[in-house]
């Protein structure tokens, strides 16, 4: 008798609790399901932030010992707000766009939605989880920035990453931040994140900030963008031009 959807997904998580990663073919065999069914289950588990699926390999991200646990904790924070922001953000994307997307969890949610709405996009990102999430989307050209791994942020940084980003021009840059301060701009927790995002910002035509209300006027040390360098701000309850009085 075939298992119900929720039972199948619980079994997948059970297998992943005992193994760091597993090949999708092997997992389908263990679950006694088709690859089509498995991919559907994995897509939903990835959307929930419980697994990462890419390049034919699945791994769990809900282990305290997993280096992705910090990413997962950030992903769970204000998840509903991030979903609403991402829904609004896709309205500013068109087929064949060339996009810079940063490594933030908000942009990760945004990237998942892109894969379900668009057929052809060129995406450059320094986010490892975004690369994995988009690796098998047909019609998408997905390019890594390269560079050094920034532990805890699941991002690629450094001179090599900045050199590649500096050689590409995107028509849109979607990004988030650790802090948005009124009339001042955006700030980051890491100087390396601030530096590569700065390169993306300078090499893009339209800059769109995706930020939930919890990030307004909090403290983060490293300045990334001036407020007048941002073309649009999208939050969970509104989108607006930075020049508007509410900032």
PDB file of C-alpha atoms in Angstrom:
ATOM      1  CA  UNK A   1       0.000   0.000   0.000  1.00  0.00           C
ATOM      2  CA  UNK A   2       1.404   3.382  -1.017  1.00  0.00           C
ATOM      3  CA  UNK A   3       2.325   5.724   1.816  1.00  0.00           C
ATOM      4  CA  UNK A   4       0.578   9.037   2.267  1.00  0.00           C
ATOM      5  CA  UNK A   5       2.464  12.174   1.344  1.00  0.00           C
ATOM      6  CA  UNK A   6       3.227  13.220   4.928  1.00  0.00           C
ATOM      7  CA  UNK A   7       4.406   9.711   5.838  1.00  0.00           C
ATOM      8  CA  UNK A   8       6.753   9.674   2.838  1.00  0.00           C
ATOM      9  CA  UNK A   9       8.258  13.021   3.797  1.00  0.00           C
ATOM     10  CA  UNK A  10       8.715  11.948   7.395  1.00  0.00           C
ATOM     11  CA  UNK A  11      10.535   8.838   6.158  1.00  0.00           C
ATOM     12  CA  UNK A  12      12.789  11.008   3.989  1.00  0.00           C
ATOM     13  CA  UNK A  13      13.715  13.142   7.004  1.00  0.00           C
ATOM     14  CA  UNK A  14      14.283   9.996   9.054  1.00  0.00           C
ATOM     15  CA  UNK A  15      16.785   8.688   6.495  1.00  0.00           C
ATOM     16  CA  UNK A  16      18.537  12.056   6.355  1.00  0.00           C
ATOM     17  CA  UNK A  17      18.783  12.178  10.151  1.00  0.00           C
ATOM     18  CA  UNK A  18      21.126   9.185   9.939  1.00  0.00           C
ATOM     19  CA  UNK A  19      23.086  10.166   6.836  1.00  0.00           C
ATOM     20  CA  UNK A  20      24.779  13.444   5.968  1.00  0.00           C
ATOM     21  CA  UNK A  21      23.647  13.184   2.345  1.00  0.00           C
ATOM     22  CA  UNK A  22      22.194  10.693  -0.112  1.00  0.00           C
ATOM     23  CA  UNK A  23      21.907  10.281  -3.876  1.00  0.00           C
ATOM     24  CA  UNK A  24      18.368  10.884  -5.150  1.00  0.00           C
ATOM     25  CA  UNK A  25      18.338   7.575  -7.044  1.00  0.00           C
ATOM     26  CA  UNK A  26      19.262   5.681  -3.883  1.00  0.00           C
ATOM     27  CA  UNK A  27      16.720   7.615  -1.830  1.00  0.00           C
ATOM     28  CA  UNK A  28      13.956   6.844  -4.326  1.00  0.00           C
ATOM     29  CA  UNK A  29      14.859   3.161  -4.096  1.00  0.00           C
ATOM     30  CA  UNK A  30      14.829   3.233  -0.288  1.00  0.00           C
ATOM     31  CA  UNK A  31      11.464   5.001  -0.270  1.00  0.00           C
ATOM     32  CA  UNK A  32      10.132   2.660  -2.971  1.00  0.00           C
ATOM     33  CA  UNK A  33       8.795   5.606  -4.978  1.00  0.00           C
ATOM     34  CA  UNK A  34       9.387   6.963  -8.464  1.00  0.00           C
ATOM     35  CA  UNK A  35      11.847   9.785  -9.043  1.00  0.00           C
ATOM     36  CA  UNK A  36       8.922  11.984 -10.075  1.00  0.00           C
ATOM     37  CA  UNK A  37       7.205  11.445  -6.709  1.00  0.00           C
ATOM     38  CA  UNK A  38      10.466  11.874  -4.793  1.00  0.00           C
ATOM     39  CA  UNK A  39      11.281  15.138  -6.550  1.00  0.00           C
ATOM     40  CA  UNK A  40       7.838  16.468  -5.721  1.00  0.00           C
ATOM     41  CA  UNK A  41       8.328  15.603  -2.038  1.00  0.00           C
ATOM     42  CA  UNK A  42      11.832  17.069  -2.002  1.00  0.00           C
ATOM     43  CA  UNK A  43      10.610  20.291  -3.616  1.00  0.00           C
ATOM     44  CA  UNK A  44       8.070  20.746  -0.813  1.00  0.00           C
ATOM     45  CA  UNK A  45      10.609  19.853   1.893  1.00  0.00           C
ATOM     46  CA  UNK A  46      13.078  22.328   0.401  1.00  0.00           C
ATOM     47  CA  UNK A  47      10.426  25.031   0.320  1.00  0.00           C
ATOM     48  CA  UNK A  48       9.912  24.398   4.040  1.00  0.00           C
ATOM     49  CA  UNK A  49      13.641  24.802   4.647  1.00  0.00           C
ATOM     50  CA  UNK A  50      14.153  21.208   5.778  1.00  0.00           C
ATOM     51  CA  UNK A  51      16.380  19.863   3.002  1.00  0.00           C
ATOM     52  CA  UNK A  52      18.696  21.064   0.265  1.00  0.00           C
ATOM     53  CA  UNK A  53      18.405  19.218  -3.042  1.00  0.00           C
ATOM     54  CA  UNK A  54      20.809  19.804  -5.893  1.00  0.00           C
ATOM     55  CA  UNK A  55      23.223  18.108  -8.279  1.00  0.00           C
ATOM     56  CA  UNK A  56      21.526  14.752  -7.581  1.00  0.00           C
ATOM     57  CA  UNK A  57      22.254  14.870  -3.858  1.00  0.00           C
ATOM     58  CA  UNK A  58      19.910  15.523  -0.934  1.00  0.00           C
ATOM     59  CA  UNK A  59      20.969  16.627   2.530  1.00  0.00           C
ATOM     60  CA  UNK A  60      19.122  17.718   5.641  1.00  0.00           C
ATOM     61  CA  UNK A  61      19.510  21.212   7.079  1.00  0.00           C
ATOM     62  CA  UNK A  62      17.724  20.722  10.366  1.00  0.00           C
ATOM     63  CA  UNK A  63      20.582  19.180  12.320  1.00  0.00           C
ATOM     64  CA  UNK A  64      22.227  21.227  15.072  1.00  0.00           C
ATOM     65  CA  UNK A  65      25.537  19.720  13.964  1.00  0.00           C
ATOM     66  CA  UNK A  66      24.960  20.652  10.340  1.00  0.00           C
ATOM     67  CA  UNK A  67      26.893  23.764   9.239  1.00  0.00           C
ATOM     68  CA  UNK A  68      23.694  24.922   7.535  1.00  0.00           C
ATOM     69  CA  UNK A  69      21.809  25.135  10.833  1.00  0.00           C
ATOM     70  CA  UNK A  70      22.500  28.867  11.125  1.00  0.00           C
ATOM     71  CA  UNK A  71      21.072  29.357   7.643  1.00  0.00           C
ATOM     72  CA  UNK A  72      17.999  27.339   8.634  1.00  0.00           C
ATOM     73  CA  UNK A  73      17.481  29.356  11.810  1.00  0.00           C
ATOM     74  CA  UNK A  74      17.616  32.573   9.795  1.00  0.00           C
ATOM     75  CA  UNK A  75      15.306  31.084   7.175  1.00  0.00           C
ATOM     76  CA  UNK A  76      12.710  30.294   9.830  1.00  0.00           C
ATOM     77  CA  UNK A  77      12.756  33.826  11.221  1.00  0.00           C
ATOM     78  CA  UNK A  78       9.858  35.840   9.787  1.00  0.00           C
ATOM     79  CA  UNK A  79       9.294  33.101   7.179  1.00  0.00           C
ATOM     80  CA  UNK A  80       5.746  34.240   6.427  1.00  0.00           C
ATOM     81  CA  UNK A  81       6.991  37.784   5.842  1.00  0.00           C
ATOM     82  CA  UNK A  82       9.706  36.489   3.504  1.00  0.00           C
ATOM     83  CA  UNK A  83       7.105  34.560   1.510  1.00  0.00           C
ATOM     84  CA  UNK A  84       4.983  37.694   1.086  1.00  0.00           C
ATOM     85  CA  UNK A  85       8.013  39.757   0.094  1.00  0.00           C
ATOM     86  CA  UNK A  86       9.044  37.168  -2.488  1.00  0.00           C
ATOM     87  CA  UNK A  87       5.545  37.094  -3.981  1.00  0.00           C
ATOM     88  CA  UNK A  88       5.700  40.853  -4.504  1.00  0.00           C
ATOM     89  CA  UNK A  89       9.272  40.778  -5.805  1.00  0.00           C
ATOM     90  CA  UNK A  90       8.554  38.413  -8.696  1.00  0.00           C
ATOM     91  CA  UNK A  91       6.272  41.095 -10.146  1.00  0.00           C
ATOM     92  CA  UNK A  92       9.441  43.061 -10.943  1.00  0.00           C
ATOM     93  CA  UNK A  93      11.049  40.207 -12.906  1.00  0.00           C
ATOM     94  CA  UNK A  94      10.626  39.533 -16.625  1.00  0.00           C
ATOM     95  CA  UNK A  95      11.584  36.574 -18.792  1.00  0.00           C
ATOM     96  CA  UNK A  96      15.226  36.722 -19.974  1.00  0.00           C
ATOM     97  CA  UNK A  97      16.283  39.073 -17.181  1.00  0.00           C
ATOM     98  CA  UNK A  98      19.893  38.963 -15.992  1.00  0.00           C
ATOM     99  CA  UNK A  99      19.743  39.003 -12.195  1.00  0.00           C
ATOM    100  CA  UNK A 100      22.203  39.372  -9.378  1.00  0.00           C
ATOM    101  CA  UNK A 101      20.773  37.676  -6.270  1.00  0.00           C
ATOM    102  CA  UNK A 102      22.540  37.801  -2.911  1.00  0.00           C
ATOM    103  CA  UNK A 103      22.930  34.978  -0.368  1.00  0.00           C
ATOM    104  CA  UNK A 104      20.233  36.109   2.066  1.00  0.00           C
ATOM    105  CA  UNK A 105      17.442  33.820   3.255  1.00  0.00           C
ATOM    106  CA  UNK A 106      14.867  36.272   1.881  1.00  0.00           C
ATOM    107  CA  UNK A 107      16.454  35.968  -1.552  1.00  0.00           C
ATOM    108  CA  UNK A 108      16.536  32.178  -1.150  1.00  0.00           C
ATOM    109  CA  UNK A 109      12.733  32.192  -0.769  1.00  0.00           C
ATOM    110  CA  UNK A 110      12.554  34.587  -3.735  1.00  0.00           C
ATOM    111  CA  UNK A 111      14.716  32.240  -5.847  1.00  0.00           C
ATOM    112  CA  UNK A 112      12.440  29.282  -5.107  1.00  0.00           C
ATOM    113  CA  UNK A 113       9.466  31.270  -6.375  1.00  0.00           C
ATOM    114  CA  UNK A 114      11.338  32.317  -9.519  1.00  0.00           C
ATOM    115  CA  UNK A 115      11.831  28.659 -10.393  1.00  0.00           C
ATOM    116  CA  UNK A 116       8.083  28.080 -10.360  1.00  0.00           C
ATOM    117  CA  UNK A 117       7.067  31.170 -12.361  1.00  0.00           C
ATOM    118  CA  UNK A 118       9.699  31.801 -15.052  1.00  0.00           C
ATOM    119  CA  UNK A 119      11.093  29.726 -17.897  1.00  0.00           C
ATOM    120  CA  UNK A 120      14.250  31.594 -18.857  1.00  0.00           C
ATOM    121  CA  UNK A 121      16.454  33.689 -16.569  1.00  0.00           C
ATOM    122  CA  UNK A 122      20.187  34.279 -16.187  1.00  0.00           C
ATOM    123  CA  UNK A 123      21.083  34.365 -12.490  1.00  0.00           C
ATOM    124  CA  UNK A 124      24.409  35.157 -10.837  1.00  0.00           C
ATOM    125  CA  UNK A 125      24.583  34.523  -7.100  1.00  0.00           C
ATOM    126  CA  UNK A 126      27.062  34.095  -4.261  1.00  0.00           C
ATOM    127  CA  UNK A 127      24.522  32.074  -2.258  1.00  0.00           C
ATOM    128  CA  UNK A 128      25.377  28.377  -2.023  1.00  0.00           C
ATOM    129  CA  UNK A 129      21.844  27.335  -1.082  1.00  0.00           C
ATOM    130  CA  UNK A 130      20.417  29.330  -3.987  1.00  0.00           C
ATOM    131  CA  UNK A 131      22.843  27.629  -6.385  1.00  0.00           C
ATOM    132  CA  UNK A 132      21.737  24.218  -5.136  1.00  0.00           C
ATOM    133  CA  UNK A 133      18.051  25.133  -5.254  1.00  0.00           C
ATOM    134  CA  UNK A 134      18.241  26.342  -8.867  1.00  0.00           C
ATOM    135  CA  UNK A 135      20.740  23.801 -10.189  1.00  0.00           C
ATOM    136  CA  UNK A 136      18.163  21.675 -11.995  1.00  0.00           C
ATOM    137  CA  UNK A 137      15.740  24.332 -13.218  1.00  0.00           C
ATOM    138  CA  UNK A 138      15.497  23.897 -16.965  1.00  0.00           C
ATOM    139  CA  UNK A 139      15.829  27.127 -18.908  1.00  0.00           C
ATOM    140  CA  UNK A 140      17.717  28.934 -16.142  1.00  0.00           C
ATOM    141  CA  UNK A 141      21.358  29.850 -16.601  1.00  0.00           C
ATOM    142  CA  UNK A 142      22.710  29.885 -13.050  1.00  0.00           C
ATOM    143  CA  UNK A 143      26.248  31.092 -12.399  1.00  0.00           C
ATOM    144  CA  UNK A 144      28.258  30.999  -9.199  1.00  0.00           C
ATOM    145  CA  UNK A 145      30.322  34.003  -8.206  1.00  0.00           C
ATOM    146  CA  UNK A 146      33.092  31.625  -7.154  1.00  0.00           C
ATOM    147  CA  UNK A 147      35.397  32.663  -4.330  1.00  0.00           C
ATOM    148  CA  UNK A 148      35.935  31.560  -0.749  1.00  0.00           C
ATOM    149  CA  UNK A 149      33.261  30.072   1.499  1.00  0.00           C
ATOM    150  CA  UNK A 150      32.073  32.342   4.306  1.00  0.00           C
ATOM    151  CA  UNK A 151      31.215  29.914   7.093  1.00  0.00           C
ATOM    152  CA  UNK A 152      27.873  30.499   8.801  1.00  0.00           C
ATOM    153  CA  UNK A 153      26.517  32.621   5.959  1.00  0.00           C
ATOM    154  CA  UNK A 154      26.652  29.908   3.254  1.00  0.00           C
ATOM    155  CA  UNK A 155      28.005  32.531   0.886  1.00  0.00           C
ATOM    156  CA  UNK A 156      30.942  32.957  -1.475  1.00  0.00           C
ATOM    157  CA  UNK A 157      33.134  35.981  -0.924  1.00  0.00           C
ATOM    158  CA  UNK A 158      36.579  37.417  -1.519  1.00  0.00           C
ATOM    159  CA  UNK A 159      38.658  38.836  -4.395  1.00  0.00           C
ATOM    160  CA  UNK A 160      37.851  36.058  -6.881  1.00  0.00           C
ATOM    161  CA  UNK A 161      34.123  36.381  -6.293  1.00  0.00           C
ATOM    162  CA  UNK A 162      34.266  40.150  -6.565  1.00  0.00           C
ATOM    163  CA  UNK A 163      36.345  39.938  -9.740  1.00  0.00           C
ATOM    164  CA  UNK A 164      33.759  37.756 -11.478  1.00  0.00           C
ATOM    165  CA  UNK A 165      30.853  39.899 -10.304  1.00  0.00           C
ATOM    166  CA  UNK A 166      32.715  42.978 -11.488  1.00  0.00           C
ATOM    167  CA  UNK A 167      32.959  41.519 -14.995  1.00  0.00           C
ATOM    168  CA  UNK A 168      29.174  41.028 -15.367  1.00  0.00           C
ATOM    169  CA  UNK A 169      26.423  43.598 -15.743  1.00  0.00           C
ATOM    170  CA  UNK A 170      22.904  42.683 -14.570  1.00  0.00           C
ATOM    171  CA  UNK A 171      19.754  44.579 -15.312  1.00  0.00           C
ATOM    172  CA  UNK A 172      18.402  43.886 -11.795  1.00  0.00           C
ATOM    173  CA  UNK A 173      19.922  43.242  -8.367  1.00  0.00           C
ATOM    174  CA  UNK A 174      17.724  41.682  -5.687  1.00  0.00           C
ATOM    175  CA  UNK A 175      19.196  41.802  -2.205  1.00  0.00           C
ATOM    176  CA  UNK A 176      18.417  41.954   1.480  1.00  0.00           C
ATOM    177  CA  UNK A 177      20.311  43.367   4.437  1.00  0.00           C
ATOM    178  CA  UNK A 178      20.925  43.003   8.152  1.00  0.00           C
ATOM    179  CA  UNK A 179      19.703  46.552   8.777  1.00  0.00           C
ATOM    180  CA  UNK A 180      17.901  49.338   6.927  1.00  0.00           C
ATOM    181  CA  UNK A 181      18.341  52.708   8.607  1.00  0.00           C
ATOM    182  CA  UNK A 182      16.133  55.673   7.809  1.00  0.00           C
ATOM    183  CA  UNK A 183      17.625  58.169   5.354  1.00  0.00           C
ATOM    184  CA  UNK A 184      21.025  56.414   5.646  1.00  0.00           C
ATOM    185  CA  UNK A 185      21.059  53.058   3.878  1.00  0.00           C
ATOM    186  CA  UNK A 186      21.690  49.347   4.345  1.00  0.00           C
ATOM    187  CA  UNK A 187      24.161  47.626   6.665  1.00  0.00           C
ATOM    188  CA  UNK A 188      25.590  44.106   6.936  1.00  0.00           C
ATOM    189  CA  UNK A 189      26.926  41.869   9.714  1.00  0.00           C
ATOM    190  CA  UNK A 190      29.980  40.890   7.655  1.00  0.00           C
ATOM    191  CA  UNK A 191      32.382  43.229   5.822  1.00  0.00           C
ATOM    192  CA  UNK A 192      32.863  40.520   3.189  1.00  0.00           C
ATOM    193  CA  UNK A 193      29.131  40.310   2.504  1.00  0.00           C
ATOM    194  CA  UNK A 194      28.965  44.091   2.294  1.00  0.00           C
ATOM    195  CA  UNK A 195      31.856  44.160  -0.169  1.00  0.00           C
ATOM    196  CA  UNK A 196      30.517  41.633  -2.685  1.00  0.00           C
ATOM    197  CA  UNK A 197      26.998  43.061  -2.486  1.00  0.00           C
ATOM    198  CA  UNK A 198      28.516  46.451  -3.198  1.00  0.00           C
ATOM    199  CA  UNK A 199      30.043  45.058  -6.400  1.00  0.00           C
ATOM    200  CA  UNK A 200      26.667  43.653  -7.445  1.00  0.00           C
ATOM    201  CA  UNK A 201      24.970  46.965  -6.729  1.00  0.00           C
ATOM    202  CA  UNK A 202      27.478  48.963  -8.780  1.00  0.00           C
ATOM    203  CA  UNK A 203      27.183  46.545 -11.713  1.00  0.00           C
ATOM    204  CA  UNK A 204      23.395  46.504 -11.982  1.00  0.00           C
ATOM    205  CA  UNK A 205      20.845  48.845 -13.481  1.00  0.00           C
ATOM    206  CA  UNK A 206      17.948  48.437 -11.030  1.00  0.00           C
ATOM    207  CA  UNK A 207      18.483  47.752  -7.316  1.00  0.00           C
ATOM    208  CA  UNK A 208      15.589  46.191  -5.400  1.00  0.00           C
ATOM    209  CA  UNK A 209      15.834  45.676  -1.649  1.00  0.00           C
ATOM    210  CA  UNK A 210      13.809  42.849  -0.087  1.00  0.00           C
ATOM    211  CA  UNK A 211      13.550  43.450   3.650  1.00  0.00           C
ATOM    212  CA  UNK A 212      11.090  42.598   6.396  1.00  0.00           C
ATOM    213  CA  UNK A 213      10.032  45.144   8.982  1.00  0.00           C
ATOM    214  CA  UNK A 214      12.182  43.603  11.727  1.00  0.00           C
ATOM    215  CA  UNK A 215      15.309  44.926   9.946  1.00  0.00           C
ATOM    216  CA  UNK A 216      14.344  48.595  10.180  1.00  0.00           C
ATOM    217  CA  UNK A 217      16.689  50.674  12.355  1.00  0.00           C
ATOM    218  CA  UNK A 218      18.474  47.743  14.000  1.00  0.00           C
ATOM    219  CA  UNK A 219      22.254  47.895  14.491  1.00  0.00           C
ATOM    220  CA  UNK A 220      24.659  46.275  12.020  1.00  0.00           C
ATOM    221  CA  UNK A 221      28.232  47.561  11.599  1.00  0.00           C
ATOM    222  CA  UNK A 222      29.127  47.488   7.904  1.00  0.00           C
ATOM    223  CA  UNK A 223      27.629  49.978   5.463  1.00  0.00           C
ATOM    224  CA  UNK A 224      26.708  48.618   2.039  1.00  0.00           C
ATOM    225  CA  UNK A 225      24.353  50.974   0.167  1.00  0.00           C
ATOM    226  CA  UNK A 226      23.288  54.580   0.436  1.00  0.00           C
ATOM    227  CA  UNK A 227      19.532  55.023   0.570  1.00  0.00           C
ATOM    228  CA  UNK A 228      19.483  56.975  -2.699  1.00  0.00           C
ATOM    229  CA  UNK A 229      21.257  54.105  -4.496  1.00  0.00           C
ATOM    230  CA  UNK A 230      18.233  51.842  -3.985  1.00  0.00           C
ATOM    231  CA  UNK A 231      15.474  51.993  -6.593  1.00  0.00           C
ATOM    232  CA  UNK A 232      12.738  50.148  -4.696  1.00  0.00           C
ATOM    233  CA  UNK A 233      12.142  48.663  -1.253  1.00  0.00           C
ATOM    234  CA  UNK A 234       9.784  45.703  -0.830  1.00  0.00           C
ATOM    235  CA  UNK A 235       8.551  44.696   2.625  1.00  0.00           C
ATOM    236  CA  UNK A 236       5.871  42.246   3.699  1.00  0.00           C
ATOM    237  CA  UNK A 237       3.168  44.932   3.764  1.00  0.00           C
ATOM    238  CA  UNK A 238       4.192  47.453   1.105  1.00  0.00           C
ATOM    239  CA  UNK A 239       6.633  48.355  -1.641  1.00  0.00           C
ATOM    240  CA  UNK A 240       7.826  51.892  -2.157  1.00  0.00           C
ATOM    241  CA  UNK A 241      10.469  54.219  -3.502  1.00  0.00           C
ATOM    242  CA  UNK A 242      13.193  55.082  -0.965  1.00  0.00           C
ATOM    243  CA  UNK A 243      12.568  58.775  -1.608  1.00  0.00           C
ATOM    244  CA  UNK A 244       9.091  58.482  -0.119  1.00  0.00           C
ATOM    245  CA  UNK A 245       8.555  60.063   3.274  1.00  0.00           C
ATOM    246  CA  UNK A 246       8.082  56.770   5.165  1.00  0.00           C
ATOM    247  CA  UNK A 247      11.816  56.258   5.089  1.00  0.00           C
TER     248      UNK A 247
END
